[in-house]
């Protein structure tokens, strides 16, 4: 009886030993140094112990991570660095592109401001030219009636002196032709040349102060301030008794005002008012002074 129990025990031990070796898989971890491996452990099902048929065994697999052969510093570190490097390159490229766009916008903004300044300056110049031409037209209209009256008087004088020889003359015809280019034809460039020719051709004519004044007026209208100033100063200094002096002083004041010489402009306007109070130029000078207050 005792031998039977020993034999039975030996057979049971052998049976379970063989079953364990047969069911347990063999895993070589050395072949997977860089990957996370899962070790499979087969555990006998509880049904195995209670089964009497023998040979019909079921098992449940328990997976556990194996850390053998893992190198987190090298593998994971290189991948992270590569990702960071890519992100840095993308960020730097985007930052560079944004910087270029910002610089282009700044350049466009500066260019736009420059163009706006040029437009404002041109608009101011256009306004000045229009104002000068309007003043000239008003002057021409005002002088037209006086010229017609003067022409009638000169025609009467010519009739009374038609038998007298004319030597050189006073340049009246040339002066009238130059005035006609201004008043009737509105050919200002040709009128400037005509007055300049008149001044050279008739240096002793009684129309010299008028010619200097009209030449200055035309040059003033065309923005030739320095040349216009010279002509008006010639009228004031060389022909103090001419009826063109008050108007020449008025024009000198306007030129000074245009050059931002406010004090000098006031002096010219005050001279017109004080010395020629009954002239039309005096009324214009008063208006100029009021605008400066």
CSV table of C-alpha atoms in Angstrom, one decimal:
chain,number,residue,atom,x,y,z
A,1,UNK,CA,0.0,0.0,0.0
A,2,UNK,CA,2.8,2.3,0.9
A,3,UNK,CA,4.5,1.6,-2.4
A,4,UNK,CA,1.4,2.4,-4.3
A,5,UNK,CA,1.2,5.8,-2.7
A,6,UNK,CA,4.8,6.6,-3.5
A,7,UNK,CA,4.4,5.5,-7.1
A,8,UNK,CA,1.3,7.7,-7.4
A,9,UNK,CA,3.1,10.7,-6.0
A,10,UNK,CA,6.1,10.2,-8.3
A,11,UNK,CA,3.8,10.0,-11.3
A,12,UNK,CA,2.0,13.2,-10.3
A,13,UNK,CA,5.3,15.1,-9.9
A,14,UNK,CA,6.5,13.8,-13.3
A,15,UNK,CA,3.2,14.7,-14.9
A,16,UNK,CA,3.1,18.3,-13.7
A,17,UNK,CA,6.8,18.8,-14.4
A,18,UNK,CA,6.4,17.7,-18.0
A,19,UNK,CA,3.3,19.8,-18.5
A,20,UNK,CA,5.1,22.9,-17.2
A,21,UNK,CA,8.0,22.5,-19.5
A,22,UNK,CA,5.7,21.9,-22.4
A,23,UNK,CA,3.5,24.9,-21.9
A,24,UNK,CA,6.0,27.5,-20.9
A,25,UNK,CA,7.4,29.4,-24.0
A,26,UNK,CA,11.1,30.1,-24.2
A,27,UNK,CA,11.9,33.8,-24.9
A,28,UNK,CA,15.4,35.0,-25.9
A,29,UNK,CA,15.5,38.6,-24.7
A,30,UNK,CA,18.9,39.2,-26.1
A,31,UNK,CA,17.5,39.4,-29.6
A,32,UNK,CA,15.3,42.4,-28.7
A,33,UNK,CA,17.6,45.0,-27.1
A,34,UNK,CA,15.8,48.1,-28.2
A,35,UNK,CA,12.2,47.2,-28.1
A,36,UNK,CA,9.8,46.7,-25.2
A,37,UNK,CA,9.2,42.9,-25.0
A,38,UNK,CA,6.3,41.2,-23.4
A,39,UNK,CA,7.0,38.0,-21.4
A,40,UNK,CA,4.3,35.4,-21.7
A,41,UNK,CA,3.6,33.4,-18.5
A,42,UNK,CA,1.1,30.5,-18.9
A,43,UNK,CA,-0.7,29.6,-15.7
A,44,UNK,CA,-2.9,26.6,-15.4
A,45,UNK,CA,-6.6,27.3,-15.5
A,46,UNK,CA,-8.6,26.4,-12.4
A,47,UNK,CA,-10.5,24.0,-14.5
A,48,UNK,CA,-7.5,21.9,-15.0
A,49,UNK,CA,-7.4,20.8,-11.4
A,50,UNK,CA,-11.1,19.8,-11.4
A,51,UNK,CA,-11.1,18.2,-14.8
A,52,UNK,CA,-11.3,14.4,-14.8
A,53,UNK,CA,-11.1,13.9,-18.6
A,54,UNK,CA,-7.3,14.8,-18.7
A,55,UNK,CA,-5.6,16.5,-21.6
A,56,UNK,CA,-8.3,19.4,-22.1
A,57,UNK,CA,-6.4,22.3,-20.4
A,58,UNK,CA,-7.1,26.0,-20.9
A,59,UNK,CA,-4.7,28.9,-20.0
A,60,UNK,CA,-4.9,32.7,-19.4
A,61,UNK,CA,-1.9,34.8,-20.6
A,62,UNK,CA,-0.4,37.5,-18.3
A,63,UNK,CA,1.8,40.0,-20.1
A,64,UNK,CA,4.3,42.0,-18.3
A,65,UNK,CA,6.7,44.6,-19.8
A,66,UNK,CA,10.3,43.6,-19.9
A,67,UNK,CA,12.9,46.5,-19.3
A,68,UNK,CA,15.9,44.4,-20.1
A,69,UNK,CA,18.0,45.8,-22.9
A,70,UNK,CA,16.2,49.2,-22.9
A,71,UNK,CA,18.2,52.5,-23.3
A,72,UNK,CA,15.9,55.5,-22.7
A,73,UNK,CA,18.7,58.1,-22.8
A,74,UNK,CA,19.9,57.3,-26.3
A,75,UNK,CA,16.8,56.2,-28.2
A,76,UNK,CA,14.2,58.5,-26.8
A,77,UNK,CA,16.6,61.4,-26.5
A,78,UNK,CA,17.6,61.3,-30.2
A,79,UNK,CA,14.0,61.2,-31.3
A,80,UNK,CA,13.1,64.2,-29.1
A,81,UNK,CA,16.1,66.2,-30.2
A,82,UNK,CA,15.2,65.6,-33.8
A,83,UNK,CA,11.6,66.8,-33.2
A,84,UNK,CA,12.8,69.8,-31.3
A,85,UNK,CA,15.3,70.6,-34.1
A,86,UNK,CA,12.6,70.4,-36.7
A,87,UNK,CA,10.3,72.6,-34.7
A,88,UNK,CA,13.1,75.1,-34.2
A,89,UNK,CA,13.8,75.2,-37.9
A,90,UNK,CA,10.1,75.7,-38.7
A,91,UNK,CA,9.8,78.4,-36.1
A,92,UNK,CA,13.0,80.2,-37.3
A,93,UNK,CA,11.7,80.0,-40.9
A,94,UNK,CA,8.4,81.4,-40.0
A,95,UNK,CA,10.0,84.1,-37.8
A,96,UNK,CA,12.2,85.1,-40.7
A,97,UNK,CA,9.3,85.2,-43.1
A,98,UNK,CA,7.3,87.4,-40.7
A,99,UNK,CA,10.3,89.7,-40.2
A,100,UNK,CA,10.6,90.1,-44.0
A,101,UNK,CA,6.9,90.9,-44.3
A,102,UNK,CA,7.1,93.4,-41.4
A,103,UNK,CA,10.1,95.1,-43.1
A,104,UNK,CA,8.2,95.2,-46.4
A,105,UNK,CA,5.2,96.7,-44.6
A,106,UNK,CA,7.4,99.3,-43.0
A,107,UNK,CA,8.9,100.2,-46.3
A,108,UNK,CA,5.5,100.5,-47.9
A,109,UNK,CA,4.3,102.7,-45.1
A,110,UNK,CA,7.3,105.0,-45.4
A,111,UNK,CA,6.8,105.2,-49.2
A,112,UNK,CA,3.1,105.9,-48.7
A,113,UNK,CA,4.0,108.7,-46.3
A,114,UNK,CA,6.5,110.1,-48.7
A,115,UNK,CA,4.0,110.0,-51.6
A,116,UNK,CA,1.4,111.7,-49.4
A,117,UNK,CA,3.9,114.5,-48.6
A,118,UNK,CA,4.6,114.9,-52.3
A,119,UNK,CA,0.9,115.1,-53.1
A,120,UNK,CA,0.3,117.7,-50.4
A,121,UNK,CA,3.2,119.8,-51.6
A,122,UNK,CA,2.0,119.6,-55.2
A,123,UNK,CA,-1.5,120.5,-54.1
A,124,UNK,CA,-0.1,123.5,-52.3
A,125,UNK,CA,1.9,124.5,-55.4
A,126,UNK,CA,-1.2,124.2,-57.6
A,127,UNK,CA,-3.2,126.3,-55.2
A,128,UNK,CA,-0.5,129.0,-55.3
A,129,UNK,CA,-0.4,128.9,-59.1
A,130,UNK,CA,-4.2,129.2,-59.4
A,131,UNK,CA,-4.2,132.1,-56.9
A,132,UNK,CA,-1.5,133.9,-58.8
A,133,UNK,CA,-3.3,133.4,-62.1
A,134,UNK,CA,-6.6,134.6,-60.6
A,135,UNK,CA,-4.8,137.7,-59.2
A,136,UNK,CA,-3.3,138.3,-62.6
A,137,UNK,CA,-6.7,138.0,-64.4
A,138,UNK,CA,-8.2,140.4,-61.9
A,139,UNK,CA,-5.3,142.8,-62.5
A,140,UNK,CA,-5.7,142.4,-66.2
A,141,UNK,CA,-9.4,143.1,-66.2
A,142,UNK,CA,-8.9,146.1,-64.0
A,143,UNK,CA,-6.2,147.5,-66.3
A,144,UNK,CA,-8.0,146.7,-69.5
A,145,UNK,CA,-10.3,149.7,-69.2
A,146,UNK,CA,-7.4,152.0,-68.3
A,147,UNK,CA,-5.5,150.8,-71.3
A,148,UNK,CA,-8.4,151.4,-73.7
A,149,UNK,CA,-8.7,154.9,-72.4
A,150,UNK,CA,-5.0,155.4,-72.8
A,151,UNK,CA,-5.1,154.1,-76.3
A,152,UNK,CA,-7.8,156.6,-77.2
A,153,UNK,CA,-5.8,159.4,-75.8
A,154,UNK,CA,-2.7,158.3,-77.6
A,155,UNK,CA,-4.6,158.0,-80.9
A,156,UNK,CA,-5.7,161.6,-80.5
A,157,UNK,CA,-2.2,162.7,-79.9
A,158,UNK,CA,-0.9,160.8,-82.9
A,159,UNK,CA,-3.5,162.5,-85.1
A,160,UNK,CA,-2.2,165.9,-83.9
A,161,UNK,CA,1.4,164.9,-84.4
A,162,UNK,CA,1.2,162.8,-87.5
A,163,UNK,CA,3.1,165.2,-89.6
A,164,UNK,CA,6.1,165.2,-87.2
A,165,UNK,CA,8.9,162.7,-88.0
A,166,UNK,CA,9.4,159.9,-85.5
A,167,UNK,CA,13.0,159.1,-84.6
A,168,UNK,CA,13.3,156.0,-82.6
A,169,UNK,CA,9.9,156.6,-80.9
A,170,UNK,CA,9.0,155.7,-77.4
A,171,UNK,CA,8.4,152.0,-78.1
A,172,UNK,CA,4.7,152.5,-77.6
A,173,UNK,CA,3.8,150.0,-80.3
A,174,UNK,CA,6.1,147.3,-78.9
A,175,UNK,CA,4.6,148.0,-75.4
A,176,UNK,CA,1.1,147.8,-76.7
A,177,UNK,CA,1.8,144.5,-78.5
A,178,UNK,CA,3.3,143.0,-75.3
A,179,UNK,CA,0.2,144.2,-73.3
A,180,UNK,CA,-2.0,142.7,-75.9
A,181,UNK,CA,-0.4,139.3,-75.5
A,182,UNK,CA,-1.3,139.5,-71.9
A,183,UNK,CA,-4.8,140.9,-71.9
A,184,UNK,CA,-6.3,139.6,-75.0
A,185,UNK,CA,-4.3,136.6,-76.2
A,186,UNK,CA,-3.4,135.3,-72.8
A,187,UNK,CA,0.0,134.1,-74.2
A,188,UNK,CA,2.0,134.7,-71.0
A,189,UNK,CA,5.3,133.1,-72.2
A,190,UNK,CA,5.3,135.2,-75.3
A,191,UNK,CA,4.4,138.2,-73.3
A,192,UNK,CA,7.4,137.7,-71.0
A,193,UNK,CA,9.7,137.6,-74.1
A,194,UNK,CA,8.0,140.7,-75.5
A,195,UNK,CA,8.5,142.8,-72.4
A,196,UNK,CA,12.1,141.7,-72.1
A,197,UNK,CA,12.7,142.7,-75.7
A,198,UNK,CA,11.0,146.0,-75.0
A,199,UNK,CA,13.2,146.7,-72.0
A,200,UNK,CA,16.3,146.0,-74.1
A,201,UNK,CA,15.1,147.8,-77.2
A,202,UNK,CA,13.8,150.9,-75.5
A,203,UNK,CA,15.9,151.7,-72.4
A,204,UNK,CA,14.6,155.3,-72.2
A,205,UNK,CA,11.0,154.8,-72.8
A,206,UNK,CA,8.4,156.3,-70.5
A,207,UNK,CA,6.8,152.9,-70.4
A,208,UNK,CA,9.7,151.3,-68.6
A,209,UNK,CA,8.2,151.2,-65.1
A,210,UNK,CA,5.0,149.7,-66.6
A,211,UNK,CA,7.0,147.1,-68.5
A,212,UNK,CA,9.0,146.2,-65.4
A,213,UNK,CA,5.8,145.8,-63.4
A,214,UNK,CA,4.1,143.6,-66.0
A,215,UNK,CA,7.2,141.5,-66.4
A,216,UNK,CA,7.3,141.0,-62.6
A,217,UNK,CA,3.6,140.2,-62.5
A,218,UNK,CA,4.0,137.5,-65.2
A,219,UNK,CA,7.1,136.0,-63.5
A,220,UNK,CA,5.3,136.0,-60.2
A,221,UNK,CA,2.4,134.1,-61.8
A,222,UNK,CA,4.7,131.5,-63.1
A,223,UNK,CA,6.4,131.0,-59.8
A,224,UNK,CA,9.7,132.8,-60.7
A,225,UNK,CA,9.8,134.6,-57.4
A,226,UNK,CA,13.3,135.9,-57.5
A,227,UNK,CA,13.0,137.3,-60.9
A,228,UNK,CA,9.6,138.9,-60.1
A,229,UNK,CA,11.1,140.4,-56.9
A,230,UNK,CA,13.9,142.0,-58.9
A,231,UNK,CA,11.4,143.6,-61.3
A,232,UNK,CA,9.2,145.0,-58.5
A,233,UNK,CA,12.2,146.4,-56.7
A,234,UNK,CA,13.3,148.1,-59.9
A,235,UNK,CA,10.0,149.9,-60.1
A,236,UNK,CA,10.1,151.0,-56.4
A,237,UNK,CA,13.8,152.2,-56.5
A,238,UNK,CA,14.3,153.5,-59.9
A,239,UNK,CA,10.8,155.0,-60.6
A,240,UNK,CA,9.5,156.3,-57.3
A,241,UNK,CA,7.0,158.6,-59.0
A,242,UNK,CA,5.4,155.9,-61.1
A,243,UNK,CA,1.8,154.9,-60.4
A,244,UNK,CA,3.1,151.3,-60.4
A,245,UNK,CA,5.0,151.8,-57.1
A,246,UNK,CA,2.1,151.0,-54.7
A,247,UNK,CA,1.2,147.9,-56.6
A,248,UNK,CA,4.9,146.9,-56.7
A,249,UNK,CA,5.1,147.3,-53.0
A,250,UNK,CA,2.1,145.2,-52.5
A,251,UNK,CA,3.6,142.4,-54.7
A,252,UNK,CA,6.8,142.6,-52.7
A,253,UNK,CA,4.8,142.1,-49.5
A,254,UNK,CA,3.1,139.1,-51.0
A,255,UNK,CA,6.4,137.6,-52.1
A,256,UNK,CA,7.8,138.1,-48.5
A,257,UNK,CA,4.7,136.5,-47.1
A,258,UNK,CA,5.1,133.6,-49.4
A,259,UNK,CA,8.7,133.2,-48.2
A,260,UNK,CA,7.5,133.2,-44.6
A,261,UNK,CA,9.1,136.6,-43.9
A,262,UNK,CA,6.1,137.8,-42.0
A,263,UNK,CA,7.7,140.9,-40.5
A,264,UNK,CA,9.0,142.1,-43.8
A,265,UNK,CA,5.7,141.5,-45.5
A,266,UNK,CA,4.0,143.6,-42.8
A,267,UNK,CA,6.4,146.4,-43.5
A,268,UNK,CA,5.6,146.4,-47.2
A,269,UNK,CA,1.9,146.4,-46.6
A,270,UNK,CA,2.1,149.3,-44.1
A,271,UNK,CA,4.1,151.3,-46.6
A,272,UNK,CA,1.4,150.9,-49.1
A,273,UNK,CA,-1.3,152.0,-46.6
A,274,UNK,CA,0.7,154.9,-45.3
A,275,UNK,CA,2.2,156.3,-48.5
A,276,UNK,CA,-0.6,155.5,-50.9
A,277,UNK,CA,-3.8,155.4,-48.8
A,278,UNK,CA,-6.1,156.2,-51.7
A,279,UNK,CA,-4.8,153.5,-54.0
A,280,UNK,CA,-6.5,150.2,-54.7
A,281,UNK,CA,-3.3,148.5,-53.5
A,282,UNK,CA,-3.9,150.1,-50.1
A,283,UNK,CA,-7.2,148.2,-49.7
A,284,UNK,CA,-5.6,145.0,-50.7
A,285,UNK,CA,-2.7,145.6,-48.3
A,286,UNK,CA,-5.2,146.1,-45.4
A,287,UNK,CA,-6.8,142.8,-46.2
A,288,UNK,CA,-3.5,141.1,-46.2
A,289,UNK,CA,-2.7,142.6,-42.7
A,290,UNK,CA,-6.0,141.4,-41.4
A,291,UNK,CA,-5.3,137.9,-42.5
A,292,UNK,CA,-2.0,137.9,-40.5
A,293,UNK,CA,-3.7,138.7,-37.2
